[in-house]
């Protein structure tokens, strides 16, 4: 074979390889978009359907479909941003992402679902999360694995680097017909396996593995990270009167703010933060980093044509 013929053959082979790569990528994206359409449809049923059994059946199908979607090679790069019923948050270093959502129970309480997907650059590696909340007697003191997860729907991941790096999670945790919860949790990896909770929150004479806030369902609570100050800021919650001091389902923001500031890898509680020193946009009582699927459901319903 002449040198010219060899170069021609090499060019043809390279073109065929490039075409195959484009074809494979197109097929991969087509599959993922089809799964995304199914998940969007099922997610609306989970949020909108008034029948308890129908919501749970839709969630069962949602889980099966999501697993199939994540099994598609390199699915970590696909955002699933059309699926509004689920929160998907990537760690800033792109090491992993957490997919989390909830199903409303018949009594107005919530059950949470989720998975931690590891960025492998190829085949799927994930850790399904099992909501163990009702059985955790002292959740602020507990360190758990993915099988005993203190369920929540996360909207922020904050990396903390050091000898033992970890990530802080900010999450919404619907509770009952009377109260809502928010949580500051921690995820770390022990030999690659996720673990939740870590004794890094110091304050009020106690060290906590996670921090839990409970307040009246009809009010909103700020819980946000302010990067320029290395502070997690939150509304100070208080009872409306002396008789309700032991009833967190009556608590609400009192227009003052507290926080946890990062110092040497740990978070120190600070009272009465001066919000004038915090950048614009963080002093609202509504945490607009979290999109409530209930509000999304109302928007979805408003788009349905009215039959006369």
mmCIF file of C-alpha atoms in Angstrom:
data_model
loop_
_atom_site.group_PDB
_atom_site.id
_atom_site.type_symbol
_atom_site.label_atom_id
_atom_site.label_comp_id
_atom_site.label_asym_id
_atom_site.label_seq_id
_atom_site.Cartn_x
_atom_site.Cartn_y
_atom_site.Cartn_z
ATOM 1 C CA UNK A 1 0.000 0.000 0.000
ATOM 2 C CA UNK A 2 1.349 3.378 -0.978
ATOM 3 C CA UNK A 3 1.767 6.171 1.512
ATOM 4 C CA UNK A 4 -0.995 8.160 -0.211
ATOM 5 C CA UNK A 5 -3.408 5.230 -0.059
ATOM 6 C CA UNK A 6 -2.612 4.665 3.612
ATOM 7 C CA UNK A 7 -3.338 8.304 4.420
ATOM 8 C CA UNK A 8 -6.616 8.122 2.508
ATOM 9 C CA UNK A 9 -7.661 4.990 4.395
ATOM 10 C CA UNK A 10 -6.756 6.640 7.714
ATOM 11 C CA UNK A 11 -8.852 9.681 6.808
ATOM 12 C CA UNK A 12 -11.816 7.471 5.959
ATOM 13 C CA UNK A 13 -11.506 5.569 9.250
ATOM 14 C CA UNK A 14 -11.315 8.809 11.229
ATOM 15 C CA UNK A 15 -14.405 10.143 9.461
ATOM 16 C CA UNK A 16 -16.278 6.909 10.205
ATOM 17 C CA UNK A 17 -15.250 7.080 13.865
ATOM 18 C CA UNK A 18 -16.367 10.709 14.123
ATOM 19 C CA UNK A 19 -19.692 9.870 12.459
ATOM 20 C CA UNK A 20 -20.202 6.956 14.868
ATOM 21 C CA UNK A 21 -19.490 9.220 17.838
ATOM 22 C CA UNK A 22 -22.000 11.810 16.624
ATOM 23 C CA UNK A 23 -24.547 9.073 15.978
ATOM 24 C CA UNK A 24 -24.041 7.575 19.442
ATOM 25 C CA UNK A 25 -24.311 10.997 21.078
ATOM 26 C CA UNK A 26 -27.485 11.761 19.132
ATOM 27 C CA UNK A 27 -29.008 8.436 20.182
ATOM 28 C CA UNK A 28 -28.001 9.027 23.807
ATOM 29 C CA UNK A 29 -29.566 12.501 23.905
ATOM 30 C CA UNK A 30 -32.714 11.258 22.191
ATOM 31 C CA UNK A 31 -33.140 8.579 24.874
ATOM 32 C CA UNK A 32 -32.558 11.055 27.685
ATOM 33 C CA UNK A 33 -35.029 13.553 26.232
ATOM 34 C CA UNK A 34 -37.654 10.813 25.924
ATOM 35 C CA UNK A 35 -37.095 9.848 29.548
ATOM 36 C CA UNK A 36 -37.262 13.516 30.527
ATOM 37 C CA UNK A 37 -40.663 13.887 28.830
ATOM 38 C CA UNK A 38 -41.971 10.865 30.763
ATOM 39 C CA UNK A 39 -40.570 12.176 34.044
ATOM 40 C CA UNK A 40 -42.129 15.602 33.456
ATOM 41 C CA UNK A 41 -45.536 13.996 32.872
ATOM 42 C CA UNK A 42 -45.252 11.724 35.935
ATOM 43 C CA UNK A 43 -43.912 14.556 38.097
ATOM 44 C CA UNK A 44 -47.019 16.644 37.369
ATOM 45 C CA UNK A 45 -49.178 13.706 38.478
ATOM 46 C CA UNK A 46 -47.190 13.385 41.712
ATOM 47 C CA UNK A 47 -47.786 17.041 42.547
ATOM 48 C CA UNK A 48 -51.213 17.710 41.036
ATOM 49 C CA UNK A 49 -53.255 14.547 41.428
ATOM 50 C CA UNK A 50 -55.688 14.754 44.344
ATOM 51 C CA UNK A 51 -55.970 10.974 44.688
ATOM 52 C CA UNK A 52 -53.454 9.609 47.187
ATOM 53 C CA UNK A 53 -53.063 6.238 45.454
ATOM 54 C CA UNK A 54 -52.640 7.868 42.041
ATOM 55 C CA UNK A 55 -49.854 10.103 43.393
ATOM 56 C CA UNK A 56 -48.033 7.114 44.861
ATOM 57 C CA UNK A 57 -48.447 5.032 41.705
ATOM 58 C CA UNK A 58 -47.081 7.922 39.654
ATOM 59 C CA UNK A 59 -44.129 8.154 42.044
ATOM 60 C CA UNK A 60 -43.435 4.421 41.678
ATOM 61 C CA UNK A 61 -43.330 4.824 37.889
ATOM 62 C CA UNK A 62 -41.263 7.996 38.294
ATOM 63 C CA UNK A 63 -38.596 6.122 40.273
ATOM 64 C CA UNK A 64 -38.418 3.307 37.704
ATOM 65 C CA UNK A 65 -38.167 5.781 34.821
ATOM 66 C CA UNK A 66 -35.547 7.900 36.581
ATOM 67 C CA UNK A 67 -33.343 4.866 37.237
ATOM 68 C CA UNK A 68 -33.561 3.859 33.565
ATOM 69 C CA UNK A 69 -32.685 7.412 32.533
ATOM 70 C CA UNK A 70 -29.690 7.570 34.860
ATOM 71 C CA UNK A 71 -28.433 4.261 33.472
ATOM 72 C CA UNK A 72 -27.851 5.941 30.112
ATOM 73 C CA UNK A 73 -24.107 6.369 29.739
ATOM 74 C CA UNK A 74 -22.813 9.684 31.097
ATOM 75 C CA UNK A 75 -26.285 10.769 32.235
ATOM 76 C CA UNK A 76 -24.608 12.923 34.893
ATOM 77 C CA UNK A 77 -24.207 15.676 32.280
ATOM 78 C CA UNK A 78 -27.917 15.759 31.429
ATOM 79 C CA UNK A 79 -29.705 18.441 33.511
ATOM 80 C CA UNK A 80 -33.325 17.150 33.401
ATOM 81 C CA UNK A 81 -34.274 20.813 33.758
ATOM 82 C CA UNK A 82 -37.788 20.312 32.388
ATOM 83 C CA UNK A 83 -38.719 18.112 35.353
ATOM 84 C CA UNK A 84 -40.000 20.784 37.737
ATOM 85 C CA UNK A 85 -41.168 18.386 40.457
ATOM 86 C CA UNK A 86 -37.611 17.411 41.385
ATOM 87 C CA UNK A 87 -34.660 19.379 42.770
ATOM 88 C CA UNK A 88 -31.326 18.572 41.133
ATOM 89 C CA UNK A 89 -28.277 20.220 42.685
ATOM 90 C CA UNK A 90 -24.671 19.658 41.626
ATOM 91 C CA UNK A 91 -21.790 20.014 44.035
ATOM 92 C CA UNK A 92 -19.658 22.999 42.975
ATOM 93 C CA UNK A 93 -16.701 20.685 42.237
ATOM 94 C CA UNK A 94 -19.003 18.516 40.074
ATOM 95 C CA UNK A 95 -18.081 15.420 42.075
ATOM 96 C CA UNK A 96 -21.713 14.425 42.601
ATOM 97 C CA UNK A 97 -25.257 15.673 42.407
ATOM 98 C CA UNK A 98 -28.329 15.053 44.549
ATOM 99 C CA UNK A 99 -31.757 14.513 43.048
ATOM 100 C CA UNK A 100 -34.525 14.925 45.635
ATOM 101 C CA UNK A 101 -38.297 15.304 45.676
ATOM 102 C CA UNK A 102 -41.340 14.639 47.850
ATOM 103 C CA UNK A 103 -44.773 13.041 47.749
ATOM 104 C CA UNK A 104 -47.608 14.481 49.828
ATOM 105 C CA UNK A 105 -49.370 11.934 52.023
ATOM 106 C CA UNK A 106 -53.113 11.793 52.579
ATOM 107 C CA UNK A 107 -52.778 13.354 56.056
ATOM 108 C CA UNK A 108 -50.819 16.353 54.713
ATOM 109 C CA UNK A 109 -47.410 15.036 55.778
ATOM 110 C CA UNK A 110 -44.575 14.333 53.333
ATOM 111 C CA UNK A 111 -42.317 11.484 52.316
ATOM 112 C CA UNK A 112 -39.045 12.338 50.628
ATOM 113 C CA UNK A 113 -37.200 10.492 47.898
ATOM 114 C CA UNK A 114 -33.797 10.994 46.324
ATOM 115 C CA UNK A 115 -30.483 9.665 45.147
ATOM 116 C CA UNK A 116 -26.840 10.729 45.161
ATOM 117 C CA UNK A 117 -25.386 10.332 41.679
ATOM 118 C CA UNK A 118 -21.580 10.185 41.425
ATOM 119 C CA UNK A 119 -19.854 11.752 38.431
ATOM 120 C CA UNK A 120 -18.054 8.732 36.938
ATOM 121 C CA UNK A 121 -17.703 10.147 33.426
ATOM 122 C CA UNK A 122 -19.550 7.096 32.151
ATOM 123 C CA UNK A 123 -21.483 4.225 33.803
ATOM 124 C CA UNK A 124 -24.013 4.909 36.542
ATOM 125 C CA UNK A 125 -22.966 4.958 40.177
ATOM 126 C CA UNK A 126 -25.587 6.146 42.614
ATOM 127 C CA UNK A 127 -26.827 5.751 46.181
ATOM 128 C CA UNK A 128 -30.647 5.757 46.565
ATOM 129 C CA UNK A 129 -31.861 7.685 49.621
ATOM 130 C CA UNK A 130 -34.435 6.138 51.961
ATOM 131 C CA UNK A 131 -36.409 8.577 54.095
ATOM 132 C CA UNK A 132 -36.041 7.440 57.708
ATOM 133 C CA UNK A 133 -37.275 10.706 59.260
ATOM 134 C CA UNK A 134 -40.203 9.355 61.347
ATOM 135 C CA UNK A 135 -37.908 6.854 63.076
ATOM 136 C CA UNK A 136 -35.034 9.230 63.903
ATOM 137 C CA UNK A 137 -35.693 10.167 67.526
ATOM 138 C CA UNK A 138 -32.877 12.734 67.778
ATOM 139 C CA UNK A 139 -32.086 13.805 64.206
ATOM 140 C CA UNK A 140 -29.844 16.715 65.247
ATOM 141 C CA UNK A 141 -27.603 14.224 67.057
ATOM 142 C CA UNK A 142 -27.627 11.498 64.376
ATOM 143 C CA UNK A 143 -25.058 10.479 61.781
ATOM 144 C CA UNK A 144 -26.711 8.252 59.180
ATOM 145 C CA UNK A 145 -26.141 6.531 55.863
ATOM 146 C CA UNK A 146 -28.274 6.592 52.721
ATOM 147 C CA UNK A 147 -30.621 3.964 54.209
ATOM 148 C CA UNK A 148 -31.489 6.167 57.203
ATOM 149 C CA UNK A 149 -31.689 9.518 55.465
ATOM 150 C CA UNK A 150 -33.268 12.542 57.121
ATOM 151 C CA UNK A 151 -35.292 13.310 54.010
ATOM 152 C CA UNK A 152 -35.371 16.797 52.519
ATOM 153 C CA UNK A 153 -35.524 18.526 49.165
ATOM 154 C CA UNK A 154 -32.188 20.296 48.695
ATOM 155 C CA UNK A 155 -31.549 23.568 46.916
ATOM 156 C CA UNK A 156 -27.902 24.346 47.807
ATOM 157 C CA UNK A 157 -24.621 22.443 48.243
ATOM 158 C CA UNK A 158 -21.665 24.200 49.917
ATOM 159 C CA UNK A 159 -18.206 22.565 49.866
ATOM 160 C CA UNK A 160 -15.978 22.833 52.944
ATOM 161 C CA UNK A 161 -12.393 21.823 52.200
ATOM 162 C CA UNK A 162 -9.918 20.582 54.781
ATOM 163 C CA UNK A 163 -8.282 17.391 56.098
ATOM 164 C CA UNK A 164 -11.724 15.774 55.952
ATOM 165 C CA UNK A 165 -13.718 17.629 53.289
ATOM 166 C CA UNK A 166 -17.502 17.723 53.487
ATOM 167 C CA UNK A 167 -20.463 19.491 51.932
ATOM 168 C CA UNK A 168 -23.220 21.442 53.658
ATOM 169 C CA UNK A 169 -26.751 20.924 52.311
ATOM 170 C CA UNK A 170 -29.578 23.453 52.615
ATOM 171 C CA UNK A 171 -32.998 21.879 52.239
ATOM 172 C CA UNK A 172 -36.734 22.320 52.518
ATOM 173 C CA UNK A 173 -38.618 19.720 54.515
ATOM 174 C CA UNK A 174 -42.380 19.927 54.453
ATOM 175 C CA UNK A 175 -43.663 18.437 57.688
ATOM 176 C CA UNK A 176 -47.388 18.401 58.525
ATOM 177 C CA UNK A 177 -50.568 20.360 57.830
ATOM 178 C CA UNK A 178 -49.505 22.688 60.663
ATOM 179 C CA UNK A 179 -45.750 23.158 60.229
ATOM 180 C CA UNK A 180 -42.870 23.214 57.771
ATOM 181 C CA UNK A 181 -39.217 22.434 58.386
ATOM 182 C CA UNK A 182 -35.926 23.478 56.857
ATOM 183 C CA UNK A 183 -32.631 21.753 57.474
ATOM 184 C CA UNK A 184 -28.896 22.386 57.343
ATOM 185 C CA UNK A 185 -27.341 18.971 56.815
ATOM 186 C CA UNK A 186 -23.924 17.581 55.898
ATOM 187 C CA UNK A 187 -22.872 14.982 53.347
ATOM 188 C CA UNK A 188 -19.384 13.479 53.384
ATOM 189 C CA UNK A 189 -17.853 10.423 51.739
ATOM 190 C CA UNK A 190 -16.237 7.547 53.590
ATOM 191 C CA UNK A 191 -14.353 5.390 51.053
ATOM 192 C CA UNK A 192 -16.651 6.847 48.422
ATOM 193 C CA UNK A 193 -19.865 6.021 50.314
ATOM 194 C CA UNK A 194 -22.089 8.969 51.349
ATOM 195 C CA UNK A 195 -22.732 9.701 55.007
ATOM 196 C CA UNK A 196 -25.109 12.328 56.395
ATOM 197 C CA UNK A 197 -24.538 14.465 59.474
ATOM 198 C CA UNK A 198 -21.338 15.652 61.120
ATOM 199 C CA UNK A 199 -20.645 17.396 64.468
ATOM 200 C CA UNK A 200 -19.615 20.733 62.947
ATOM 201 C CA UNK A 201 -22.382 23.105 64.132
ATOM 202 C CA UNK A 202 -21.498 24.815 67.412
ATOM 203 C CA UNK A 203 -23.881 27.040 69.329
ATOM 204 C CA UNK A 204 -26.252 27.463 72.263
ATOM 205 C CA UNK A 205 -24.029 25.246 74.392
ATOM 206 C CA UNK A 206 -24.381 22.298 72.054
ATOM 207 C CA UNK A 207 -22.693 20.700 69.031
ATOM 208 C CA UNK A 208 -25.098 19.448 66.377
ATOM 209 C CA UNK A 209 -24.717 17.017 63.467
ATOM 210 C CA UNK A 210 -27.422 18.889 61.561
ATOM 211 C CA UNK A 211 -29.643 21.872 62.294
ATOM 212 C CA UNK A 212 -33.434 21.684 61.981
ATOM 213 C CA UNK A 213 -35.897 24.570 61.951
ATOM 214 C CA UNK A 214 -39.661 24.174 62.401
ATOM 215 C CA UNK A 215 -42.198 26.942 61.866
ATOM 216 C CA UNK A 216 -45.851 27.593 61.002
ATOM 217 C CA UNK A 217 -46.813 26.291 57.585
ATOM 218 C CA UNK A 218 -48.409 29.563 56.461
ATOM 219 C CA UNK A 219 -45.182 31.599 56.824
ATOM 220 C CA UNK A 220 -41.882 31.632 54.947
ATOM 221 C CA UNK A 221 -38.369 31.337 56.344
ATOM 222 C CA UNK A 222 -35.089 32.606 54.957
ATOM 223 C CA UNK A 223 -32.234 30.090 54.889
ATOM 224 C CA UNK A 224 -29.406 31.119 52.589
ATOM 225 C CA UNK A 225 -25.626 31.078 52.260
ATOM 226 C CA UNK A 226 -23.849 34.439 51.899
ATOM 227 C CA UNK A 227 -20.489 33.576 50.260
ATOM 228 C CA UNK A 228 -18.719 36.899 50.806
ATOM 229 C CA UNK A 229 -19.245 36.517 54.565
ATOM 230 C CA UNK A 230 -18.991 32.695 54.777
ATOM 231 C CA UNK A 231 -22.259 32.785 56.711
ATOM 232 C CA UNK A 232 -25.437 30.738 56.514
ATOM 233 C CA UNK A 233 -28.130 33.315 57.318
ATOM 234 C CA UNK A 234 -31.608 32.464 58.598
ATOM 235 C CA UNK A 235 -34.647 34.104 60.121
ATOM 236 C CA UNK A 236 -34.860 34.001 63.899
ATOM 237 C CA UNK A 237 -38.034 32.075 64.688
ATOM 238 C CA UNK A 238 -40.106 32.936 67.738
ATOM 239 C CA UNK A 239 -43.499 32.126 69.247
ATOM 240 C CA UNK A 240 -46.369 34.599 68.829
ATOM 241 C CA UNK A 241 -46.951 34.660 72.595
ATOM 242 C CA UNK A 242 -45.725 33.150 75.861
ATOM 243 C CA UNK A 243 -48.263 30.333 75.797
ATOM 244 C CA UNK A 244 -46.888 29.005 72.492
ATOM 245 C CA UNK A 245 -43.193 28.858 73.357
ATOM 246 C CA UNK A 246 -43.226 25.040 73.229
ATOM 247 C CA UNK A 247 -45.279 24.863 70.010
ATOM 248 C CA UNK A 248 -42.926 25.252 67.019
ATOM 249 C CA UNK A 249 -45.888 24.870 64.659
ATOM 250 C CA UNK A 250 -46.830 28.427 65.690
ATOM 251 C CA UNK A 251 -43.357 29.953 65.214
ATOM 252 C CA UNK A 252 -42.535 32.570 62.618
ATOM 253 C CA UNK A 253 -39.829 35.107 61.677
ATOM 254 C CA UNK A 254 -39.531 38.039 64.100
ATOM 255 C CA UNK A 255 -37.564 40.323 61.708
ATOM 256 C CA UNK A 256 -34.210 39.492 63.275
ATOM 257 C CA UNK A 257 -31.568 37.203 61.794
ATOM 258 C CA UNK A 258 -29.073 34.673 63.104
ATOM 259 C CA UNK A 259 -26.482 32.584 61.330
ATOM 260 C CA UNK A 260 -23.670 30.058 61.289
ATOM 261 C CA UNK A 261 -20.260 31.372 60.250
ATOM 262 C CA UNK A 262 -17.536 29.116 58.901
ATOM 263 C CA UNK A 263 -14.359 29.185 61.001
ATOM 264 C CA UNK A 264 -11.587 26.585 60.657
ATOM 265 C CA UNK A 265 -13.880 24.026 59.066
ATOM 266 C CA UNK A 266 -16.671 24.369 61.643
ATOM 267 C CA UNK A 267 -19.802 26.516 61.839
ATOM 268 C CA UNK A 268 -20.213 28.883 64.799
ATOM 269 C CA UNK A 269 -23.625 30.223 65.780
ATOM 270 C CA UNK A 270 -24.017 34.014 65.683
ATOM 271 C CA UNK A 271 -27.028 35.909 67.025
ATOM 272 C CA UNK A 272 -28.597 39.143 65.784
ATOM 273 C CA UNK A 273 -26.805 39.552 62.483
ATOM 274 C CA UNK A 274 -26.768 43.051 61.050
ATOM 275 C CA UNK A 275 -28.373 42.466 57.663
ATOM 276 C CA UNK A 276 -27.278 45.913 56.470
ATOM 277 C CA UNK A 277 -23.830 44.407 55.950
ATOM 278 C CA UNK A 278 -25.198 41.572 53.825
ATOM 279 C CA UNK A 279 -25.386 42.003 50.067
ATOM 280 C CA UNK A 280 -28.689 43.037 48.474
ATOM 281 C CA UNK A 281 -31.215 40.305 47.876
ATOM 282 C CA UNK A 282 -30.482 38.219 50.971
ATOM 283 C CA UNK A 283 -32.683 40.003 53.470
ATOM 284 C CA UNK A 284 -36.021 38.826 52.135
ATOM 285 C CA UNK A 285 -38.132 36.567 54.325
ATOM 286 C CA UNK A 286 -38.791 34.384 51.277
ATOM 287 C CA UNK A 287 -36.035 32.030 50.220
ATOM 288 C CA UNK A 288 -36.371 32.306 46.461
ATOM 289 C CA UNK A 289 -33.619 29.763 45.812
ATOM 290 C CA UNK A 290 -36.180 27.050 46.525
ATOM 291 C CA UNK A 291 -39.009 26.546 44.024
ATOM 292 C CA UNK A 292 -41.975 24.982 45.803
ATOM 293 C CA UNK A 293 -43.535 22.307 43.568
ATOM 294 C CA UNK A 294 -46.958 23.296 44.967
ATOM 295 C CA UNK A 295 -46.552 26.735 43.401
ATOM 296 C CA UNK A 296 -45.367 25.119 40.195
ATOM 297 C CA UNK A 297 -48.470 22.905 40.293
ATOM 298 C CA UNK A 298 -50.686 25.984 40.556
ATOM 299 C CA UNK A 299 -48.951 27.417 37.487
ATOM 300 C CA UNK A 300 -49.440 24.131 35.644
ATOM 301 C CA UNK A 301 -53.144 24.084 36.482
ATOM 302 C CA UNK A 302 -53.563 27.675 35.311
ATOM 303 C CA UNK A 303 -52.378 26.606 31.839
ATOM 304 C CA UNK A 304 -55.143 23.997 31.472
ATOM 305 C CA UNK A 305 -57.929 25.350 29.216
ATOM 306 C CA UNK A 306 -61.288 25.832 30.950
ATOM 307 C CA UNK A 307 -64.094 23.820 29.315
ATOM 308 C CA UNK A 308 -67.410 25.658 29.011
#
